[in-house]
């Protein structure tokens, strides 16, 4: 039942940005979920999310509903400059730790790495690879571990990126792993950030409707169901 993924999501929400900052002496894996993915996820994939240390809310909808129904918890955190990416990269720089970038198409990931380096000059890039790795996952896991990276970002779409994060954890990777959705693809030509007004007013979804193809269709397909089933879940928690 869909309430199972809602419970996993709620239980693993971070209290603040501090919770998801990198650690370097053990493995921490962090992902983000939004209403679209929770509604679309197959039941057999729910177990993947039990393995995560934190699951961030990539959207204000769940957080607002939690507040309205008496379960306030967490803040909106997604892997972009307005939330997680900057603090994670700066922490790696501060501690002189290497970053591995995994995701996007061949040719795109190279451009993204150059963008990241251009904006975070002292960030050490330990390695990178495109996200089309089906059948080669174990090889890439070994490459990441051998690279000396202590921070990994993975942008392969859910649930593939989440499966890869869990694979790294089970393979004994030491450091912090973040799924980053479309961050790698979106930063080919420059660091993309949402307008300040959209962050302040909680209207990132509206901005995305006009800037991202297919966003309106995604909202129509999944958000009405979420708007009914998540409040029911929250009511049953009381």
Short mmCIF file of N, CA, C and O in Angstrom, two decimals, residues 97-160:
data_model
loop_
_atom_site.label_atom_id
_atom_site.label_comp_id
_atom_site.label_asym_id
_atom_site.label_seq_id
_atom_site.Cartn_x
_atom_site.Cartn_y
_atom_site.Cartn_z
N UNK A 97 38.08 17.02 0.48
CA UNK A 97 37.58 15.73 0.05
C UNK A 97 37.21 15.78 -1.43
O UNK A 97 36.79 16.79 -1.96
N UNK A 98 37.39 14.64 -2.11
CA UNK A 98 37.12 14.56 -3.54
C UNK A 98 35.66 14.25 -3.84
O UNK A 98 34.98 13.57 -3.08
N UNK A 99 35.21 14.73 -5.01
CA UNK A 99 33.83 14.51 -5.47
C UNK A 99 33.83 13.63 -6.71
O UNK A 99 34.61 13.83 -7.63
N UNK A 100 32.91 12.66 -6.73
CA UNK A 100 32.69 11.85 -7.93
C UNK A 100 31.29 12.18 -8.45
O UNK A 100 30.32 12.19 -7.69
N UNK A 101 31.20 12.42 -9.75
CA UNK A 101 29.94 12.80 -10.38
C UNK A 101 29.49 11.68 -11.30
O UNK A 101 30.20 11.30 -12.24
N UNK A 102 28.30 11.13 -11.05
CA UNK A 102 27.77 10.03 -11.85
C UNK A 102 26.38 10.38 -12.36
O UNK A 102 25.47 10.62 -11.56
N UNK A 103 26.21 10.42 -13.68
CA UNK A 103 24.87 10.66 -14.21
C UNK A 103 24.86 11.40 -15.53
O UNK A 103 25.92 11.72 -16.09
N UNK A 104 23.67 11.64 -16.04
CA UNK A 104 23.42 12.32 -17.32
C UNK A 104 23.95 11.48 -18.48
O UNK A 104 24.37 10.33 -18.31
N UNK A 105 23.95 12.05 -19.67
CA UNK A 105 24.38 11.35 -20.87
C UNK A 105 25.87 11.54 -21.11
O UNK A 105 26.47 12.48 -20.58
N UNK A 106 26.49 10.65 -21.93
CA UNK A 106 27.87 10.90 -22.34
C UNK A 106 27.97 12.27 -23.01
O UNK A 106 27.13 12.63 -23.83
N UNK A 107 28.95 13.04 -22.63
CA UNK A 107 29.10 14.39 -23.16
C UNK A 107 28.48 15.43 -22.26
O UNK A 107 29.00 16.55 -22.14
N UNK A 108 27.36 15.09 -21.60
CA UNK A 108 26.72 16.03 -20.69
C UNK A 108 27.45 16.09 -19.36
O UNK A 108 27.63 17.18 -18.78
N UNK A 109 27.85 14.93 -18.84
CA UNK A 109 28.49 14.91 -17.52
C UNK A 109 29.81 15.68 -17.54
O UNK A 109 30.15 16.38 -16.57
N UNK A 110 30.54 15.62 -18.65
CA UNK A 110 31.80 16.36 -18.75
C UNK A 110 31.56 17.87 -18.65
O UNK A 110 32.29 18.60 -17.97
N UNK A 111 30.50 18.34 -19.33
CA UNK A 111 30.18 19.77 -19.28
C UNK A 111 29.75 20.18 -17.88
O UNK A 111 30.09 21.27 -17.40
N UNK A 112 28.99 19.32 -17.23
CA UNK A 112 28.55 19.61 -15.86
C UNK A 112 29.73 19.71 -14.91
O UNK A 112 29.78 20.60 -14.06
N UNK A 113 30.68 18.79 -15.04
CA UNK A 113 31.87 18.83 -14.19
C UNK A 113 32.63 20.14 -14.38
O UNK A 113 33.10 20.76 -13.41
N UNK A 114 32.73 20.60 -15.63
CA UNK A 114 33.41 21.87 -15.88
C UNK A 114 32.65 23.03 -15.23
O UNK A 114 33.27 23.97 -14.70
N UNK A 115 31.33 22.97 -15.26
CA UNK A 115 30.52 24.01 -14.62
C UNK A 115 30.75 24.01 -13.11
O UNK A 115 30.93 25.06 -12.49
N UNK A 116 30.74 22.82 -12.53
CA UNK A 116 30.96 22.71 -11.08
C UNK A 116 32.34 23.25 -10.71
O UNK A 116 32.49 24.03 -9.77
N UNK A 117 33.36 22.86 -11.47
CA UNK A 117 34.71 23.32 -11.20
C UNK A 117 34.82 24.84 -11.35
O UNK A 117 35.53 25.51 -10.60
N UNK A 118 34.09 25.39 -12.32
CA UNK A 118 34.13 26.83 -12.53
C UNK A 118 33.50 27.62 -11.40
O UNK A 118 33.85 28.78 -11.16
N UNK A 119 32.54 27.01 -10.71
CA UNK A 119 31.86 27.69 -9.62
C UNK A 119 32.41 27.35 -8.23
O UNK A 119 32.18 28.09 -7.28
N UNK A 120 33.08 26.23 -8.15
CA UNK A 120 33.70 25.80 -6.88
C UNK A 120 35.15 25.41 -7.19
O UNK A 120 35.48 24.22 -7.27
N UNK A 121 35.98 26.41 -7.38
CA UNK A 121 37.32 26.21 -7.93
C UNK A 121 38.19 25.28 -7.10
O UNK A 121 39.02 24.55 -7.63
N UNK A 122 38.01 25.29 -5.81
CA UNK A 122 38.87 24.47 -4.94
C UNK A 122 38.30 23.08 -4.68
O UNK A 122 38.90 22.29 -3.95
N UNK A 123 37.17 22.77 -5.31
CA UNK A 123 36.58 21.45 -5.15
C UNK A 123 37.35 20.44 -5.99
O UNK A 123 37.50 20.60 -7.20
N UNK A 124 37.82 19.40 -5.36
CA UNK A 124 38.63 18.40 -6.05
C UNK A 124 37.72 17.35 -6.70
O UNK A 124 36.94 16.68 -6.02
N UNK A 125 37.80 17.22 -8.02
CA UNK A 125 37.01 16.22 -8.75
C UNK A 125 37.81 14.92 -8.81
O UNK A 125 38.86 14.84 -9.44
N UNK A 126 37.29 13.89 -8.14
CA UNK A 126 37.98 12.60 -8.09
C UNK A 126 37.69 11.76 -9.32
O UNK A 126 38.48 10.89 -9.69
N UNK A 127 36.57 12.02 -9.98
CA UNK A 127 36.21 11.26 -11.17
C UNK A 127 34.78 11.54 -11.59
O UNK A 127 34.03 12.20 -10.87
N UNK A 128 34.42 11.04 -12.74
CA UNK A 128 33.05 11.21 -13.23
C UNK A 128 32.75 10.15 -14.28
O UNK A 128 33.65 9.57 -14.90
N UNK A 129 31.46 9.89 -14.50
CA UNK A 129 31.01 8.92 -15.49
C UNK A 129 29.56 9.22 -15.82
O UNK A 129 28.80 9.66 -14.96
N UNK A 130 29.17 8.97 -17.06
CA UNK A 130 27.77 9.15 -17.43
C UNK A 130 26.90 8.10 -16.74
O UNK A 130 27.39 7.12 -16.17
N UNK A 131 25.58 8.31 -16.80
CA UNK A 131 24.68 7.45 -16.05
C UNK A 131 24.14 6.25 -16.79
O UNK A 131 23.31 5.51 -16.25
N UNK A 132 24.61 6.01 -18.02
CA UNK A 132 24.12 4.87 -18.80
C UNK A 132 25.03 3.66 -18.53
O UNK A 132 25.92 3.34 -19.32
N UNK A 133 24.80 3.02 -17.39
CA UNK A 133 25.74 2.02 -16.90
C UNK A 133 25.08 0.66 -16.66
O UNK A 133 25.62 -0.16 -15.92
N UNK A 134 23.91 0.42 -17.25
CA UNK A 134 23.21 -0.85 -17.02
C UNK A 134 24.10 -2.03 -17.35
O UNK A 134 24.68 -2.11 -18.44
N UNK A 135 24.25 -2.93 -16.40
CA UNK A 135 25.11 -4.09 -16.57
C UNK A 135 26.54 -3.85 -16.12
O UNK A 135 27.33 -4.79 -16.03
N UNK A 136 26.88 -2.60 -15.83
CA UNK A 136 28.24 -2.25 -15.42
C UNK A 136 28.27 -1.62 -14.03
O UNK A 136 29.26 -0.98 -13.66
N UNK A 137 27.20 -1.81 -13.28
CA UNK A 137 27.10 -1.14 -11.98
C UNK A 137 28.25 -1.51 -11.05
O UNK A 137 28.83 -0.63 -10.39
N UNK A 138 28.61 -2.79 -10.98
CA UNK A 138 29.68 -3.21 -10.07
C UNK A 138 31.02 -2.60 -10.49
O UNK A 138 31.84 -2.22 -9.64
N UNK A 139 31.24 -2.50 -11.79
CA UNK A 139 32.47 -1.88 -12.29
C UNK A 139 32.55 -0.42 -11.86
O UNK A 139 33.62 0.05 -11.44
N UNK A 140 31.45 0.30 -11.95
CA UNK A 140 31.43 1.72 -11.58
C UNK A 140 31.59 1.88 -10.08
O UNK A 140 32.28 2.79 -9.60
N UNK A 141 30.99 0.98 -9.30
CA UNK A 141 31.16 1.02 -7.84
C UNK A 141 32.64 0.88 -7.49
O UNK A 141 33.18 1.64 -6.67
N UNK A 142 33.31 -0.06 -8.13
CA UNK A 142 34.75 -0.24 -7.88
C UNK A 142 35.54 0.99 -8.30
O UNK A 142 36.47 1.42 -7.60
N UNK A 143 35.16 1.58 -9.43
CA UNK A 143 35.85 2.78 -9.91
C UNK A 143 35.69 3.93 -8.92
O UNK A 143 36.65 4.67 -8.65
N UNK A 144 34.50 4.08 -8.39
CA UNK A 144 34.25 5.16 -7.42
C UNK A 144 35.08 4.94 -6.16
O UNK A 144 35.72 5.87 -5.64
N UNK A 145 35.09 3.72 -5.65
CA UNK A 145 35.85 3.44 -4.43
C UNK A 145 37.35 3.65 -4.65
O UNK A 145 38.06 4.17 -3.79
N UNK A 146 37.83 3.27 -5.82
CA UNK A 146 39.25 3.42 -6.12
C UNK A 146 39.65 4.86 -6.42
O UNK A 146 40.83 5.22 -6.34
N UNK A 147 38.67 5.71 -6.74
CA UNK A 147 38.96 7.10 -7.09
C UNK A 147 39.40 7.92 -5.89
O UNK A 147 39.99 9.00 -6.04
N UNK A 148 39.07 7.45 -4.69
CA UNK A 148 39.39 8.21 -3.49
C UNK A 148 38.35 9.25 -3.16
O UNK A 148 38.53 10.04 -2.22
N UNK A 149 37.25 9.27 -3.87
CA UNK A 149 36.18 10.23 -3.59
C UNK A 149 35.56 9.96 -2.22
O UNK A 149 35.42 8.82 -1.80
N UNK A 150 35.17 11.03 -1.55
CA UNK A 150 34.46 10.93 -0.28
C UNK A 150 33.04 11.45 -0.37
O UNK A 150 32.26 11.29 0.56
N UNK A 151 32.73 12.09 -1.49
CA UNK A 151 31.37 12.57 -1.77
C UNK A 151 31.00 12.14 -3.18
O UNK A 151 31.79 12.32 -4.12
N UNK A 152 29.82 11.56 -3.34
CA UNK A 152 29.35 11.12 -4.65
C UNK A 152 27.97 11.72 -4.89
O UNK A 152 27.12 11.70 -3.99
N UNK A 153 27.76 12.28 -6.09
CA UNK A 153 26.42 12.69 -6.48
C UNK A 153 25.99 11.83 -7.67
O UNK A 153 26.77 11.57 -8.57
N UNK A 154 24.73 11.39 -7.63
CA UNK A 154 24.22 10.48 -8.65
C UNK A 154 22.93 11.03 -9.23
O UNK A 154 21.95 11.23 -8.52
N UNK A 155 22.93 11.27 -10.54
CA UNK A 155 21.74 11.77 -11.22
C UNK A 155 21.33 10.83 -12.33
O UNK A 155 21.71 11.03 -13.49
N UNK A 156 20.57 9.81 -12.01
CA UNK A 156 20.17 8.80 -12.99
C UNK A 156 18.66 8.61 -13.03
O UNK A 156 18.17 7.71 -13.71
N UNK A 157 17.91 9.43 -12.29
CA UNK A 157 16.47 9.23 -12.20
C UNK A 157 16.12 8.16 -11.19
O UNK A 157 16.90 7.23 -10.95
N UNK A 158 14.96 8.29 -10.56
CA UNK A 158 14.51 7.29 -9.58
C UNK A 158 13.74 6.18 -10.29
O UNK A 158 13.03 6.43 -11.26
N UNK A 159 13.91 4.92 -9.84
CA UNK A 159 14.69 4.52 -8.67
C UNK A 159 16.13 4.12 -8.99
O UNK A 159 16.85 3.67 -8.10
N UNK A 160 16.59 4.26 -10.25
CA UNK A 160 17.93 3.80 -10.61
C UNK A 160 19.02 4.47 -9.77
O UNK A 160 19.96 3.81 -9.30
#
